[in-house]
PDB file of C-alpha atoms in Angstrom:
ATOM      1  CA  MET A  60      33.555  -9.877   4.079  1.00 93.00           C
ATOM      2  CA  ASN A  61      32.009  -6.537   4.589  1.00 95.00           C
ATOM      3  CA  ILE A  62      31.219  -6.205   1.126  1.00 97.00           C
ATOM      4  CA  LEU A  63      29.506  -9.023   1.253  1.00 97.00           C
ATOM      5  CA  ALA A  64      27.587  -8.078   4.384  1.00 96.00           C
ATOM      6  CA  VAL A  65      26.091  -4.839   2.948  1.00 96.00           C
ATOM      7  CA  PHE A  66      25.294  -6.607  -0.242  1.00 97.00           C
ATOM      8  CA  ILE A  67      23.309  -9.462   1.760  1.00 97.00           C
ATOM      9  CA  GLY A  68      21.627  -6.853   4.134  1.00 96.00           C
ATOM     10  CA  GLY A  69      20.928  -4.267   1.134  1.00 96.00           C
ATOM     11  CA  GLY A  70      19.014  -7.661  -0.644  1.00 97.00           C
ATOM     12  CA  LEU A  71      17.341  -8.572   2.398  1.00 97.00           C
ATOM     13  CA  GLY A  72      15.939  -4.866   3.119  1.00 97.00           C
ATOM     14  CA  SER A  73      14.894  -4.672  -0.444  1.00 97.00           C
ATOM     15  CA  LEU A  74      13.037  -7.749  -0.354  1.00 98.00           C
ATOM     16  CA  CYS A  75      11.167  -7.093   2.957  1.00 97.00           C
ATOM     17  CA  ARG A  76      10.649  -3.377   1.291  1.00 96.00           C
ATOM     18  CA  TYR A  77       8.744  -5.211  -1.811  1.00 96.00           C
ATOM     19  CA  ALA A  78       7.127  -7.622   0.482  1.00 97.00           C
ATOM     20  CA  ILE A  79       5.649  -4.278   2.545  1.00 97.00           C
ATOM     21  CA  SER A  80       4.453  -2.645  -0.969  1.00 94.00           C
ATOM     22  CA  LEU A  81       2.597  -6.145  -1.657  1.00 95.00           C
ATOM     23  CA  TRP A  82       1.019  -6.063   1.509  1.00 96.00           C
ATOM     24  CA  LEU A  83      -0.004  -2.588   1.821  1.00 94.00           C
ATOM     25  CA  GLY A  84       0.363  -0.830  -1.551  1.00 85.00           C
ATOM     26  CA  LYS A  85      -1.506   2.456  -1.591  1.00 84.00           C
ATOM     27  CA  THR A  86      -5.031   3.280  -0.211  1.00 88.00           C
ATOM     28  CA  GLU A  87      -7.771   4.227  -2.243  1.00 89.00           C
ATOM     29  CA  ALA A  88      -7.511   7.660  -2.102  1.00 90.00           C
ATOM     30  CA  GLY A  89      -3.668   6.919  -3.407  1.00 89.00           C
ATOM     31  CA  PHE A  90      -1.807   7.749  -0.092  1.00 93.00           C
ATOM     32  CA  PRO A  91       1.659   6.054  -0.359  1.00 94.00           C
ATOM     33  CA  LEU A  92       1.024   3.859   2.706  1.00 94.00           C
ATOM     34  CA  ALA A  93       3.571   1.004   2.206  1.00 94.00           C
ATOM     35  CA  THR A  94       6.492   3.571   1.234  1.00 94.00           C
ATOM     36  CA  LEU A  95       5.731   5.318   4.700  1.00 94.00           C
ATOM     37  CA  VAL A  96       5.540   2.143   6.601  1.00 95.00           C
ATOM     38  CA  ALA A  97       8.824   0.954   4.989  1.00 95.00           C
ATOM     39  CA  ASN A  98      10.409   4.074   6.116  1.00 94.00           C
ATOM     40  CA  ILE A  99       8.992   4.088   9.733  1.00 95.00           C
ATOM     41  CA  LEU A 100      10.146   0.879  10.445  1.00 95.00           C
ATOM     42  CA  ALA A 101      13.728   1.148   8.654  1.00 94.00           C
ATOM     43  CA  CYS A 102      14.137   4.075  11.349  1.00 94.00           C
ATOM     44  CA  ILE A 103      13.256   2.074  13.869  1.00 94.00           C
ATOM     45  CA  VAL A 104      15.692  -0.387  13.306  1.00 94.00           C
ATOM     46  CA  LEU A 105      18.006   1.959  12.454  1.00 93.00           C
ATOM     47  CA  ALA A 106      17.694   3.998  15.586  1.00 93.00           C
ATOM     48  CA  LEU A 107      17.947   0.854  17.484  1.00 92.00           C
ATOM     49  CA  GLY A 108      21.100  -0.149  16.229  1.00 89.00           C
ATOM     50  CA  PHE A 109      22.386   2.877  17.242  1.00 88.00           C
ATOM     51  CA  ILE A 110      21.033   2.719  20.548  1.00 91.00           C
ATOM     52  CA  LEU A 111      22.792  -0.605  20.788  1.00 88.00           C
ATOM     53  CA  LEU A 112      26.325   0.710  19.599  1.00 83.00           C
ATOM     54  CA  GLU A 113      25.603   3.661  22.084  1.00 75.00           C
ATOM     55  CA  ARG A 114      25.169   0.978  24.967  1.00 82.00           C
ATOM     56  CA  ASN A 115      28.366  -0.639  23.906  1.00 79.00           C
ATOM     57  CA  ILE A 116      26.569  -3.680  22.800  1.00 84.00           C
ATOM     58  CA  GLU A 117      29.581  -5.857  20.851  1.00 83.00           C
ATOM     59  CA  MET A 118      28.562  -6.071  17.423  1.00 84.00           C
ATOM     60  CA  SER A 119      31.388  -6.821  14.987  1.00 90.00           C
ATOM     61  CA  LYS A 120      31.967  -5.083  11.979  1.00 91.00           C
ATOM     62  CA  PRO A 121      30.296  -6.828   9.151  1.00 93.00           C
ATOM     63  CA  MET A 122      27.230  -7.239  11.463  1.00 92.00           C
ATOM     64  CA  LYS A 123      26.993  -3.096  11.655  1.00 91.00           C
ATOM     65  CA  LEU A 124      27.416  -2.875   7.973  1.00 93.00           C
ATOM     66  CA  PHE A 125      25.056  -6.032   7.599  1.00 94.00           C
ATOM     67  CA  VAL A 126      22.380  -3.981   9.602  1.00 92.00           C
ATOM     68  CA  LEU A 127      22.792  -0.453   9.523  1.00 91.00           C
ATOM     69  CA  THR A 128      24.176   0.196   6.175  1.00 93.00           C
ATOM     70  CA  GLY A 129      22.744  -3.028   3.934  1.00 94.00           C
ATOM     71  CA  PHE A 130      19.448  -3.941   5.399  1.00 95.00           C
ATOM     72  CA  CYS A 131      18.382  -0.088   6.404  1.00 93.00           C
ATOM     73  CA  GLY A 132      19.818   1.255   2.742  1.00 93.00           C
ATOM     74  CA  GLY A 133      17.662  -1.518   0.805  1.00 95.00           C
ATOM     75  CA  PHE A 134      14.831  -1.422   3.056  1.00 94.00           C
ATOM     76  CA  SER A 135      14.057   2.274   3.461  1.00 92.00           C
ATOM     77  CA  THR A 136      12.907   4.228   0.255  1.00 87.00           C
ATOM     78  CA  PHE A 137      13.620   7.610   0.041  1.00 92.00           C
ATOM     79  CA  SER A 138      13.944   7.795  -3.895  1.00 87.00           C
ATOM     80  CA  THR A 139      10.490   6.060  -4.112  1.00 89.00           C
ATOM     81  CA  PHE A 140       9.191   8.404  -1.332  1.00 94.00           C
ATOM     82  CA  SER A 141      10.473  11.349  -3.501  1.00 95.00           C
ATOM     83  CA  MET A 142       8.835   9.985  -6.904  1.00 92.00           C
ATOM     84  CA  GLU A 143       5.755   9.339  -5.022  1.00 94.00           C
ATOM     85  CA  THR A 144       5.328  12.757  -3.882  1.00 96.00           C
ATOM     86  CA  TYR A 145       6.187  14.104  -7.499  1.00 96.00           C
ATOM     87  CA  LEU A 146       3.552  12.327  -8.745  1.00 94.00           C
ATOM     88  CA  LEU A 147       1.066  13.524  -6.263  1.00 96.00           C
ATOM     89  CA  LEU A 148       2.450  17.084  -6.881  1.00 97.00           C
ATOM     90  CA  MET A 149       1.997  16.274 -10.902  1.00 96.00           C
ATOM     91  CA  GLU A 150      -1.798  15.223 -10.425  1.00 96.00           C
ATOM     92  CA  GLY A 151      -2.826  18.682  -8.682  1.00 97.00           C
ATOM     93  CA  ASN A 152      -3.097  16.487  -5.247  1.00 96.00           C
ATOM     94  CA  TRP A 153      -1.208  18.973  -3.415  1.00 97.00           C
ATOM     95  CA  PRO A 154      -3.065  18.356   0.229  1.00 97.00           C
ATOM     96  CA  MET A 155      -2.041  14.622  -0.439  1.00 97.00           C
ATOM     97  CA  ALA A 156       1.721  15.389  -1.012  1.00 97.00           C
ATOM     98  CA  LEU A 157       1.525  17.733   1.912  1.00 98.00           C
ATOM     99  CA  LEU A 158       0.006  15.508   4.095  1.00 98.00           C
ATOM    100  CA  TYR A 159       2.595  12.670   2.775  1.00 97.00           C
ATOM    101  CA  VAL A 160       5.824  14.701   3.413  1.00 98.00           C
ATOM    102  CA  GLY A 161       4.558  15.816   6.540  1.00 98.00           C
ATOM    103  CA  LEU A 162       3.500  12.559   8.059  1.00 97.00           C
ATOM    104  CA  SER A 163       6.765  11.051   6.527  1.00 96.00           C
ATOM    105  CA  ILE A 164       9.042  13.332   7.985  1.00 97.00           C
ATOM    106  CA  LEU A 165       7.421  14.081  11.411  1.00 97.00           C
ATOM    107  CA  SER A 166       6.768  10.651  12.162  1.00 96.00           C
ATOM    108  CA  CYS A 167      10.254   8.901  11.373  1.00 96.00           C
ATOM    109  CA  LEU A 168      11.652  11.830  13.364  1.00 97.00           C
ATOM    110  CA  LEU A 169       9.210  11.465  16.031  1.00 97.00           C
ATOM    111  CA  ILE A 170      10.225   7.587  15.938  1.00 96.00           C
ATOM    112  CA  ILE A 171      13.744   7.880  16.470  1.00 96.00           C
ATOM    113  CA  GLY A 172      13.655  10.614  19.291  1.00 96.00           C
ATOM    114  CA  LEU A 173      11.480   7.991  21.309  1.00 97.00           C
ATOM    115  CA  LEU A 174      13.397   5.477  20.735  1.00 96.00           C
ATOM    116  CA  PHE A 175      16.506   7.264  21.891  1.00 95.00           C
ATOM    117  CA  TYR A 176      14.881   8.961  24.700  1.00 96.00           C
ATOM    118  CA  PHE A 177      13.324   5.752  25.888  1.00 95.00           C
ATOM    119  CA  PHE A 178      16.413   3.140  25.323  1.00 92.00           C
ATOM    120  CA  SER A 179      19.114   5.240  25.752  1.00 85.00           C
TER     121      SER A 179
END
């Protein structure tokens, strides 16, 4: 049951990630907006899941695995983030690469911190 929960959650997370990439794509300047948005949303889902668990809200092990491991794992995009950053650097677009890395890391940390602050 646990393996199935991770499998289905990962598939749904991947489909959501793909939908965001179709919807947002890259900006005209080449900024990988879809990956940034997917990573921020995955941080929100992951933080809220941990907050619910911290509040001792009952969640079965398959449900935890479905949401926190499967969905967030399929939805978050660190490998895509890394490749897009690398490609920006190889294109010589250092300012865009630095902006992307900075926004990705800082916004995701800020989102998680704010959610824990307000909901824990």
